mmCIF file of C-alpha atoms in Angstrom:
data_model
loop_
_atom_site.group_PDB
_atom_site.id
_atom_site.type_symbol
_atom_site.label_atom_id
_atom_site.label_comp_id
_atom_site.label_asym_id
_atom_site.label_seq_id
_atom_site.Cartn_x
_atom_site.Cartn_y
_atom_site.Cartn_z
ATOM 1 C CA UNK X 22 13.341 1.066 -0.818
ATOM 2 C CA UNK X 23 11.414 -2.239 -1.859
ATOM 3 C CA UNK X 24 12.459 -4.277 -4.913
ATOM 4 C CA UNK X 25 8.558 -4.418 -5.774
ATOM 5 C CA UNK X 26 7.328 -0.637 -4.538
ATOM 6 C CA UNK X 27 3.940 0.068 -3.114
ATOM 7 C CA UNK X 28 2.006 2.869 -2.561
ATOM 8 C CA UNK X 29 3.125 2.136 1.619
ATOM 9 C CA UNK X 30 6.589 2.045 0.403
ATOM 10 C CA UNK X 31 5.938 5.138 -1.271
ATOM 11 C CA UNK X 32 4.311 6.714 2.182
ATOM 12 C CA UNK X 33 7.326 5.247 3.757
ATOM 13 C CA UNK X 34 9.765 7.049 1.646
ATOM 14 C CA UNK X 35 7.717 10.341 1.838
ATOM 15 C CA UNK X 36 7.507 10.274 6.013
ATOM 16 C CA UNK X 37 11.422 9.329 6.137
ATOM 17 C CA UNK X 38 12.111 12.123 4.342
ATOM 18 C CA UNK X 39 9.627 14.565 6.653
ATOM 19 C CA UNK X 40 10.966 12.466 9.722
ATOM 20 C CA UNK X 41 14.875 13.190 8.844
ATOM 21 C CA UNK X 42 13.842 17.087 9.166
ATOM 22 C CA UNK X 43 15.320 18.666 12.532
ATOM 23 C CA UNK X 44 12.274 20.200 14.891
ATOM 24 C CA UNK X 45 12.751 23.610 15.876
ATOM 25 C CA UNK X 46 11.992 23.937 19.928
ATOM 26 C CA UNK X 47 12.467 27.112 21.165
ATOM 27 C CA UNK X 48 15.198 27.193 24.125
ATOM 28 C CA UNK X 49 12.936 26.734 27.183
ATOM 29 C CA UNK X 50 11.153 23.759 25.835
ATOM 30 C CA UNK X 51 14.451 22.209 24.839
ATOM 31 C CA UNK X 52 15.284 23.191 28.677
ATOM 32 C CA UNK X 53 12.109 21.478 30.000
ATOM 33 C CA UNK X 54 12.696 18.179 27.696
ATOM 34 C CA UNK X 55 16.203 18.360 28.919
ATOM 35 C CA UNK X 56 15.375 18.538 32.539
ATOM 36 C CA UNK X 57 12.850 15.575 32.043
ATOM 37 C CA UNK X 58 15.234 13.222 30.424
ATOM 38 C CA UNK X 59 17.807 14.278 33.482
ATOM 39 C CA UNK X 60 15.510 13.468 36.055
ATOM 40 C CA UNK X 61 13.740 10.237 34.158
ATOM 41 C CA UNK X 62 17.861 8.915 33.965
ATOM 42 C CA UNK X 63 17.052 6.678 36.648
ATOM 43 C CA UNK X 64 14.100 4.805 34.868
ATOM 44 C CA UNK X 65 14.859 2.044 32.977
ATOM 45 C CA UNK X 66 12.102 2.643 30.616
ATOM 46 C CA UNK X 67 11.937 0.473 27.392
ATOM 47 C CA UNK X 68 10.429 2.576 24.371
ATOM 48 C CA UNK X 69 10.411 -1.102 21.915
ATOM 49 C CA UNK X 70 7.359 -3.006 21.003
ATOM 50 C CA UNK X 71 5.503 -5.292 23.248
ATOM 51 C CA UNK X 72 6.305 -8.416 21.397
ATOM 52 C CA UNK X 73 4.710 -12.147 22.127
ATOM 53 C CA UNK X 74 7.333 -13.987 24.774
ATOM 54 C CA UNK X 75 8.784 -16.879 22.885
ATOM 55 C CA UNK X 76 8.449 -15.912 19.318
ATOM 56 C CA UNK X 77 11.860 -15.452 17.514
ATOM 57 C CA UNK X 78 12.458 -12.637 15.125
ATOM 58 C CA UNK X 79 13.970 -13.429 12.040
ATOM 59 C CA UNK X 80 17.309 -12.091 10.957
ATOM 60 C CA UNK X 81 17.968 -11.497 14.725
ATOM 61 C CA UNK X 82 20.539 -13.944 16.202
ATOM 62 C CA UNK X 83 23.374 -13.396 19.077
ATOM 63 C CA UNK X 84 25.362 -11.310 16.771
ATOM 64 C CA UNK X 85 22.627 -9.199 15.160
ATOM 65 C CA UNK X 86 20.467 -6.752 16.495
ATOM 66 C CA UNK X 87 16.473 -5.676 16.002
ATOM 67 C CA UNK X 88 17.712 -1.860 14.591
ATOM 68 C CA UNK X 89 20.046 -3.795 12.290
ATOM 69 C CA UNK X 90 17.101 -6.194 10.968
ATOM 70 C CA UNK X 91 14.784 -3.043 10.680
ATOM 71 C CA UNK X 92 17.230 -1.581 8.282
ATOM 72 C CA UNK X 93 18.356 -4.560 6.057
ATOM 73 C CA UNK X 94 14.274 -4.618 5.496
ATOM 74 C CA UNK X 95 14.324 -1.938 3.534
ATOM 75 C CA UNK X 96 16.518 -3.392 0.805
ATOM 76 C CA UNK X 97 15.883 -7.529 1.498
ATOM 77 C CA UNK X 98 12.231 -7.587 2.685
ATOM 78 C CA UNK X 99 11.932 -10.263 0.306
ATOM 79 C CA UNK X 100 14.645 -12.272 1.485
ATOM 80 C CA UNK X 101 13.957 -11.617 5.582
ATOM 81 C CA UNK X 102 10.513 -12.967 4.689
ATOM 82 C CA UNK X 103 12.151 -15.609 2.752
ATOM 83 C CA UNK X 104 14.418 -16.690 5.388
ATOM 84 C CA UNK X 105 11.737 -16.866 8.249
ATOM 85 C CA UNK X 106 9.492 -19.221 5.981
ATOM 86 C CA UNK X 107 12.541 -21.511 5.358
ATOM 87 C CA UNK X 108 13.999 -21.515 8.922
ATOM 88 C CA UNK X 109 10.639 -21.720 10.870
ATOM 89 C CA UNK X 110 8.958 -24.048 8.643
ATOM 90 C CA UNK X 111 5.383 -22.920 9.059
ATOM 91 C CA UNK X 112 6.146 -21.450 12.524
ATOM 92 C CA UNK X 113 5.323 -18.164 14.086
ATOM 93 C CA UNK X 114 7.754 -15.585 13.362
ATOM 94 C CA UNK X 115 8.319 -11.225 13.569
ATOM 95 C CA UNK X 116 9.341 -9.570 10.374
ATOM 96 C CA UNK X 117 11.398 -6.360 11.074
ATOM 97 C CA UNK X 118 10.289 -3.323 9.775
ATOM 98 C CA UNK X 119 10.574 0.400 10.117
ATOM 99 C CA UNK X 120 6.840 0.350 11.167
ATOM 100 C CA UNK X 121 7.671 -2.370 13.853
ATOM 101 C CA UNK X 122 7.805 -5.989 13.991
ATOM 102 C CA UNK X 123 5.264 -7.985 12.346
ATOM 103 C CA UNK X 124 3.762 -11.212 13.034
ATOM 104 C CA UNK X 125 3.854 -13.895 10.352
ATOM 105 C CA UNK X 126 1.103 -16.677 10.638
ATOM 106 C CA UNK X 127 0.175 -19.846 8.500
ATOM 107 C CA UNK X 128 -2.754 -19.557 6.770
ATOM 108 C CA UNK X 129 -4.145 -22.798 9.021
ATOM 109 C CA UNK X 130 -4.841 -20.132 11.359
ATOM 110 C CA UNK X 131 -7.271 -17.743 9.625
ATOM 111 C CA UNK X 132 -10.560 -19.512 10.317
ATOM 112 C CA UNK X 133 -9.611 -19.102 13.879
ATOM 113 C CA UNK X 134 -8.493 -15.871 13.595
ATOM 114 C CA UNK X 135 -11.621 -14.596 12.248
ATOM 115 C CA UNK X 136 -14.049 -15.731 15.414
ATOM 116 C CA UNK X 137 -11.438 -14.939 18.113
ATOM 117 C CA UNK X 138 -12.707 -12.658 20.363
ATOM 118 C CA UNK X 139 -11.785 -9.188 20.690
ATOM 119 C CA UNK X 140 -9.989 -9.661 23.848
ATOM 120 C CA UNK X 141 -7.727 -11.960 22.201
ATOM 121 C CA UNK X 142 -7.251 -10.621 18.871
ATOM 122 C CA UNK X 143 -7.544 -7.026 18.425
ATOM 123 C CA UNK X 144 -7.289 -5.676 14.644
ATOM 124 C CA UNK X 145 -7.802 -1.912 15.989
ATOM 125 C CA UNK X 146 -5.358 -1.753 18.580
ATOM 126 C CA UNK X 147 -2.500 -3.347 16.242
ATOM 127 C CA UNK X 148 -3.895 -0.439 14.128
ATOM 128 C CA UNK X 149 -3.867 2.318 17.028
ATOM 129 C CA UNK X 150 -0.313 1.304 17.972
ATOM 130 C CA UNK X 151 0.751 1.575 14.265
ATOM 131 C CA UNK X 152 -0.297 4.592 13.382
ATOM 132 C CA UNK X 153 -0.139 5.928 17.006
ATOM 133 C CA UNK X 154 -4.059 6.658 17.600
ATOM 134 C CA UNK X 155 -3.374 8.446 20.850
ATOM 135 C CA UNK X 156 -1.827 11.221 18.902
ATOM 136 C CA UNK X 157 -3.017 10.858 15.320
ATOM 137 C CA UNK X 158 -6.772 9.814 15.878
ATOM 138 C CA UNK X 159 -6.219 6.869 13.867
ATOM 139 C CA UNK X 160 -8.114 4.050 14.363
ATOM 140 C CA UNK X 161 -11.759 3.868 16.241
ATOM 141 C CA UNK X 162 -14.115 1.667 17.830
ATOM 142 C CA UNK X 163 -16.808 2.759 16.820
ATOM 143 C CA UNK X 164 -19.229 0.235 15.664
ATOM 144 C CA UNK X 165 -21.230 2.699 13.613
ATOM 145 C CA UNK X 166 -20.059 2.470 10.415
ATOM 146 C CA UNK X 167 -19.264 -1.496 10.084
ATOM 147 C CA UNK X 168 -23.121 -2.055 11.350
ATOM 148 C CA UNK X 169 -23.823 0.467 8.269
ATOM 149 C CA UNK X 170 -21.450 -1.016 5.632
ATOM 150 C CA UNK X 171 -22.576 -4.835 6.219
ATOM 151 C CA UNK X 172 -26.250 -4.234 6.220
ATOM 152 C CA UNK X 173 -26.284 -0.975 4.028
ATOM 153 C CA UNK X 174 -22.952 -0.780 1.583
ATOM 154 C CA UNK X 175 -22.740 -3.584 0.538
ATOM 155 C CA UNK X 176 -26.529 -4.023 -0.413
ATOM 156 C CA UNK X 177 -25.930 -0.969 -2.732
ATOM 157 C CA UNK X 178 -22.933 -1.823 -4.760
ATOM 158 C CA UNK X 179 -23.107 -1.861 -8.260
ATOM 159 C CA UNK X 180 -20.896 -2.152 -11.476
ATOM 160 C CA UNK X 181 -19.945 1.392 -13.022
ATOM 161 C CA UNK X 182 -17.900 2.372 -15.810
ATOM 162 C CA UNK X 183 -14.804 4.697 -15.392
ATOM 163 C CA UNK X 184 -11.823 6.325 -16.822
ATOM 164 C CA UNK X 185 -8.620 4.722 -15.389
ATOM 165 C CA UNK X 186 -6.777 7.788 -13.574
ATOM 166 C CA UNK X 187 -3.117 7.868 -13.765
ATOM 167 C CA UNK X 188 -3.069 7.877 -9.740
ATOM 168 C CA UNK X 189 -5.053 5.398 -8.079
ATOM 169 C CA UNK X 190 -5.207 7.260 -4.876
ATOM 170 C CA UNK X 191 -7.103 10.012 -6.633
ATOM 171 C CA UNK X 192 -9.430 7.732 -8.612
ATOM 172 C CA UNK X 193 -10.535 5.860 -5.482
ATOM 173 C CA UNK X 194 -10.359 8.813 -3.599
ATOM 174 C CA UNK X 195 -13.140 10.464 -5.407
ATOM 175 C CA UNK X 196 -15.071 6.673 -6.072
ATOM 176 C CA UNK X 197 -15.360 6.176 -2.199
ATOM 177 C CA UNK X 198 -16.269 9.776 -1.530
ATOM 178 C CA UNK X 199 -18.986 9.251 -4.032
ATOM 179 C CA UNK X 200 -20.474 6.414 -2.241
ATOM 180 C CA UNK X 201 -19.969 7.541 1.159
ATOM 181 C CA UNK X 202 -21.762 11.161 0.719
ATOM 182 C CA UNK X 203 -22.759 11.133 -2.955
ATOM 183 C CA UNK X 204 -21.781 12.917 -5.865
ATOM 184 C CA UNK X 205 -21.578 16.621 -4.227
ATOM 185 C CA UNK X 206 -18.735 15.175 -1.989
ATOM 186 C CA UNK X 207 -16.993 13.240 -4.744
ATOM 187 C CA UNK X 208 -16.679 16.524 -6.645
ATOM 188 C CA UNK X 209 -15.135 18.732 -3.699
ATOM 189 C CA UNK X 210 -11.445 18.892 -4.118
ATOM 190 C CA UNK X 211 -10.810 20.029 -1.018
ATOM 191 C CA UNK X 212 -12.796 16.960 0.346
ATOM 192 C CA UNK X 213 -11.002 14.568 -1.817
ATOM 193 C CA UNK X 214 -7.588 16.298 -0.868
ATOM 194 C CA UNK X 215 -8.211 15.950 2.901
ATOM 195 C CA UNK X 216 -9.087 12.806 2.905
ATOM 196 C CA UNK X 217 -6.068 11.868 1.233
ATOM 197 C CA UNK X 218 -3.660 13.910 3.055
ATOM 198 C CA UNK X 219 -5.168 12.552 6.453
ATOM 199 C CA UNK X 220 -3.542 9.300 6.089
ATOM 200 C CA UNK X 221 -0.047 11.086 4.988
ATOM 201 C CA UNK X 222 -0.016 13.182 7.787
ATOM 202 C CA UNK X 223 -1.128 10.377 10.006
ATOM 203 C CA UNK X 224 1.744 8.181 8.746
ATOM 204 C CA UNK X 225 4.308 10.794 9.100
ATOM 205 C CA UNK X 226 3.089 11.583 12.338
ATOM 206 C CA UNK X 227 3.071 8.568 13.877
ATOM 207 C CA UNK X 228 6.830 8.014 12.432
ATOM 208 C CA UNK X 229 7.945 11.391 13.981
ATOM 209 C CA UNK X 230 6.367 10.260 17.676
ATOM 210 C CA UNK X 231 7.445 6.934 17.919
ATOM 211 C CA UNK X 232 11.598 8.656 17.989
ATOM 212 C CA UNK X 233 10.335 9.751 21.790
ATOM 213 C CA UNK X 234 10.155 7.950 24.433
ATOM 214 C CA UNK X 235 6.403 7.289 25.577
ATOM 215 C CA UNK X 236 6.506 9.721 28.452
ATOM 216 C CA UNK X 237 7.716 12.241 26.254
ATOM 217 C CA UNK X 238 5.135 11.607 23.632
ATOM 218 C CA UNK X 239 2.279 13.640 25.447
ATOM 219 C CA UNK X 240 4.624 16.946 24.859
ATOM 220 C CA UNK X 241 6.138 16.503 21.790
ATOM 221 C CA UNK X 242 2.875 15.626 19.774
ATOM 222 C CA UNK X 243 2.175 19.473 20.308
ATOM 223 C CA UNK X 244 5.567 20.327 18.359
ATOM 224 C CA UNK X 245 4.951 17.892 15.218
ATOM 225 C CA UNK X 246 3.615 19.488 12.434
ATOM 226 C CA UNK X 247 1.804 16.506 10.907
ATOM 227 C CA UNK X 248 -0.393 15.933 14.011
ATOM 228 C CA UNK X 249 -1.433 19.695 14.265
ATOM 229 C CA UNK X 250 -2.593 19.661 10.651
ATOM 230 C CA UNK X 251 -4.834 16.282 11.549
ATOM 231 C CA UNK X 252 -6.947 19.350 13.487
ATOM 232 C CA UNK X 253 -7.304 21.037 10.524
ATOM 233 C CA UNK X 254 -8.771 18.048 8.742
ATOM 234 C CA UNK X 255 -11.002 17.204 10.984
ATOM 235 C CA UNK X 256 -12.498 20.956 10.883
ATOM 236 C CA UNK X 257 -12.934 20.217 7.252
ATOM 237 C CA UNK X 258 -14.984 17.538 7.827
ATOM 238 C CA UNK X 259 -17.254 19.515 10.417
ATOM 239 C CA UNK X 260 -16.954 22.549 8.218
ATOM 240 C CA UNK X 261 -18.708 20.676 5.299
ATOM 241 C CA UNK X 262 -20.670 17.122 6.150
ATOM 242 C CA UNK X 263 -22.415 19.043 9.273
ATOM 243 C CA UNK X 264 -24.132 21.557 7.115
ATOM 244 C CA UNK X 265 -24.791 18.833 4.395
ATOM 245 C CA UNK X 266 -26.323 16.374 7.144
ATOM 246 C CA UNK X 267 -28.815 19.767 8.410
ATOM 247 C CA UNK X 268 -29.718 20.799 5.040
ATOM 248 C CA UNK X 269 -30.621 17.155 4.354
ATOM 249 C CA UNK X 270 -32.695 16.785 7.743
ATOM 250 C CA UNK X 271 -34.385 20.183 6.784
ATOM 251 C CA UNK X 272 -35.353 19.257 3.262
ATOM 252 C CA UNK X 273 -36.460 15.895 4.210
ATOM 253 C CA UNK X 274 -33.994 14.054 1.516
ATOM 254 C CA UNK X 275 -33.074 10.753 1.513
ATOM 255 C CA UNK X 276 -29.911 9.569 -0.160
ATOM 256 C CA UNK X 277 -28.380 6.517 -0.805
ATOM 257 C CA UNK X 278 -25.180 6.943 0.874
ATOM 258 C CA UNK X 279 -22.749 6.021 4.221
ATOM 259 C CA UNK X 280 -23.398 9.216 5.115
ATOM 260 C CA UNK X 281 -27.073 8.992 5.225
ATOM 261 C CA UNK X 282 -27.314 5.376 6.689
ATOM 262 C CA UNK X 283 -24.956 6.126 9.245
ATOM 263 C CA UNK X 284 -26.936 9.199 10.291
ATOM 264 C CA UNK X 285 -30.130 6.791 10.670
ATOM 265 C CA UNK X 286 -28.304 3.588 12.383
ATOM 266 C CA UNK X 287 -26.760 6.355 14.668
ATOM 267 C CA UNK X 288 -27.361 5.589 18.436
ATOM 268 C CA UNK X 289 -27.076 7.437 21.633
ATOM 269 C CA UNK X 290 -23.713 9.659 21.235
ATOM 270 C CA UNK X 291 -23.165 8.483 17.821
ATOM 271 C CA UNK X 292 -26.176 10.717 16.789
ATOM 272 C CA UNK X 293 -24.313 13.700 17.113
ATOM 273 C CA UNK X 294 -23.377 15.221 13.700
ATOM 274 C CA UNK X 295 -19.685 15.913 14.846
ATOM 275 C CA UNK X 296 -19.284 12.236 15.723
ATOM 276 C CA UNK X 297 -20.838 11.058 12.028
ATOM 277 C CA UNK X 298 -18.503 13.454 10.423
ATOM 278 C CA UNK X 299 -15.341 12.592 12.196
ATOM 279 C CA UNK X 300 -15.990 8.778 11.464
ATOM 280 C CA UNK X 301 -16.861 9.888 7.844
ATOM 281 C CA UNK X 302 -12.976 10.987 7.721
ATOM 282 C CA UNK X 303 -11.544 8.083 9.145
ATOM 283 C CA UNK X 304 -13.594 5.765 7.059
ATOM 284 C CA UNK X 305 -12.446 7.154 4.127
ATOM 285 C CA UNK X 306 -9.049 7.353 5.402
ATOM 286 C CA UNK X 307 -9.202 3.515 5.753
ATOM 287 C CA UNK X 308 -10.957 2.579 2.405
ATOM 288 C CA UNK X 309 -8.543 5.040 0.165
ATOM 289 C CA UNK X 310 -5.238 4.193 1.061
ATOM 290 C CA UNK X 311 -6.168 0.057 1.416
ATOM 291 C CA UNK X 312 -8.000 -0.073 -1.918
ATOM 292 C CA UNK X 313 -5.467 2.033 -3.862
ATOM 293 C CA UNK X 314 -2.394 -0.422 -2.948
ATOM 294 C CA UNK X 315 -3.525 -3.151 -3.819
ATOM 295 C CA UNK X 316 -4.446 -2.326 -7.477
ATOM 296 C CA UNK X 317 -0.967 -0.196 -7.762
ATOM 297 C CA UNK X 318 0.702 -3.207 -6.503
ATOM 298 C CA UNK X 319 -0.809 -5.726 -8.924
ATOM 299 C CA UNK X 320 0.300 -3.279 -11.811
ATOM 300 C CA UNK X 321 3.887 -3.360 -10.359
ATOM 301 C CA UNK X 322 3.972 -6.950 -10.157
ATOM 302 C CA UNK X 323 2.653 -7.556 -14.086
ATOM 303 C CA UNK X 324 5.417 -5.133 -14.998
ATOM 304 C CA UNK X 325 7.968 -7.351 -12.933
ATOM 305 C CA UNK X 326 6.336 -10.442 -14.624
ATOM 306 C CA UNK X 327 5.195 -9.769 -18.444
ATOM 307 C CA UNK X 328 5.038 -13.347 -18.651
ATOM 308 C CA UNK X 329 1.892 -13.304 -17.311
ATOM 309 C CA UNK X 330 0.151 -10.787 -18.903
ATOM 310 C CA UNK X 331 -0.722 -12.042 -22.284
ATOM 311 C CA UNK X 332 -2.310 -15.349 -20.571
ATOM 312 C CA UNK X 333 -4.532 -13.280 -18.078
ATOM 313 C CA UNK X 334 -5.734 -10.940 -21.171
ATOM 314 C CA UNK X 335 -6.639 -14.382 -23.190
ATOM 315 C CA UNK X 336 -8.589 -15.592 -20.103
ATOM 316 C CA UNK X 337 -10.312 -12.082 -20.160
ATOM 317 C CA UNK X 338 -10.824 -12.479 -23.682
ATOM 318 C CA UNK X 339 -12.789 -15.467 -23.009
ATOM 319 C CA UNK X 340 -14.722 -14.762 -20.329
ATOM 320 C CA UNK X 341 -15.717 -11.327 -22.242
ATOM 321 C CA UNK X 342 -16.813 -13.691 -25.863
ATOM 322 C CA UNK X 343 -18.618 -15.960 -23.686
ATOM 323 C CA UNK X 344 -20.924 -13.328 -21.177
ATOM 324 C CA UNK X 345 -20.455 -10.284 -23.768
ATOM 325 C CA UNK X 346 -19.762 -8.102 -20.722
ATOM 326 C CA UNK X 347 -17.631 -7.888 -17.422
ATOM 327 C CA UNK X 348 -20.245 -9.867 -15.339
ATOM 328 C CA UNK X 349 -20.196 -11.252 -11.952
ATOM 329 C CA UNK X 350 -20.250 -14.644 -14.159
ATOM 330 C CA UNK X 351 -17.509 -13.568 -16.213
ATOM 331 C CA UNK X 352 -15.156 -13.276 -12.942
ATOM 332 C CA UNK X 353 -15.931 -16.203 -12.236
ATOM 333 C CA UNK X 354 -14.434 -17.265 -15.160
ATOM 334 C CA UNK X 355 -11.179 -16.132 -14.941
ATOM 335 C CA UNK X 356 -9.224 -18.186 -12.003
ATOM 336 C CA UNK X 357 -6.036 -16.989 -13.544
ATOM 337 C CA UNK X 358 -6.717 -13.291 -12.412
ATOM 338 C CA UNK X 359 -8.168 -14.561 -9.163
ATOM 339 C CA UNK X 360 -5.196 -16.367 -8.456
ATOM 340 C CA UNK X 361 -2.810 -13.504 -9.376
ATOM 341 C CA UNK X 362 -4.540 -10.694 -7.728
ATOM 342 C CA UNK X 363 -4.571 -12.787 -4.516
ATOM 343 C CA UNK X 364 -0.762 -14.090 -4.763
ATOM 344 C CA UNK X 365 0.276 -10.265 -5.286
ATOM 345 C CA UNK X 366 -2.027 -9.022 -2.117
ATOM 346 C CA UNK X 367 -0.056 -11.814 -0.156
ATOM 347 C CA UNK X 368 3.199 -11.213 -1.187
ATOM 348 C CA UNK X 369 2.603 -7.451 -0.670
ATOM 349 C CA UNK X 370 0.599 -7.189 2.690
ATOM 350 C CA UNK X 371 -0.107 -3.735 3.862
ATOM 351 C CA UNK X 372 1.330 -3.724 6.981
ATOM 352 C CA UNK X 373 4.515 -4.411 5.842
#
């Protein structure tokens, strides 16, 4: 495992255990697969990730292989990253990982990437490739939820005190459900659990299906339990959210949550309640695990560097003495905390 574990690393460990379990296939299916493989033997298919030409892969030389470098990533990710930075001196390079090769870019390209057109830089395509979106449904090109988040959600954000939970995922799951669907949704245990396990099943399912060549994946996906479970997650979302939307319409209720704003801003096919329920599940998946990973890793980094804890505490005390509470102005008075959080995220990117 990584020297500094993260939520992503924990997911990978859980996925690896599940992936290593053998599939139970009927003899007839084995025969079909054998026939397909045999008849395709003359084809020279390549199941590797398509990489940009001319960009080196750190840890891979004349004697090394990508497979060996991916294995090294599990025990020496930091060493691989350091090797890449030192060897290529600010240039582009790929870091091999069990999820595929990840392109490392110099910070000078950030502004250019932010304004790049989708046909040049496509975040959703990367997400769909990583999670095998064709089979797991992870990744959506719908513009409904980004429009609503930008125009509505950001305007209704406010501070509220919460009790620190042992598990950030459960905490973030309930908080995001409160914002996305109101109090009833955040207190619905089946909904909170399905938004969490939806991501886990998608992650494991994607890694299992990657073990098959592309031409077998449409068939293999039907026999992967985690991908089959994804349908159950959507069914629960439909059973829970569609009646909720119908009741709101019947009573003429207006709620300050994402579900309400999406239904009000939907156009064309987006107005279908099933469509909105599907998007709600995908948004919850994206929000929960990304939001939970950052504070989880932050705590790990603090434990690894205890000398930073007291300076951060003193900075917080000073801000609170001057402001009286944790206001926006108080946050602006904590540059050390801001820097530490940014560095933690920089050293522990989600896609790695």
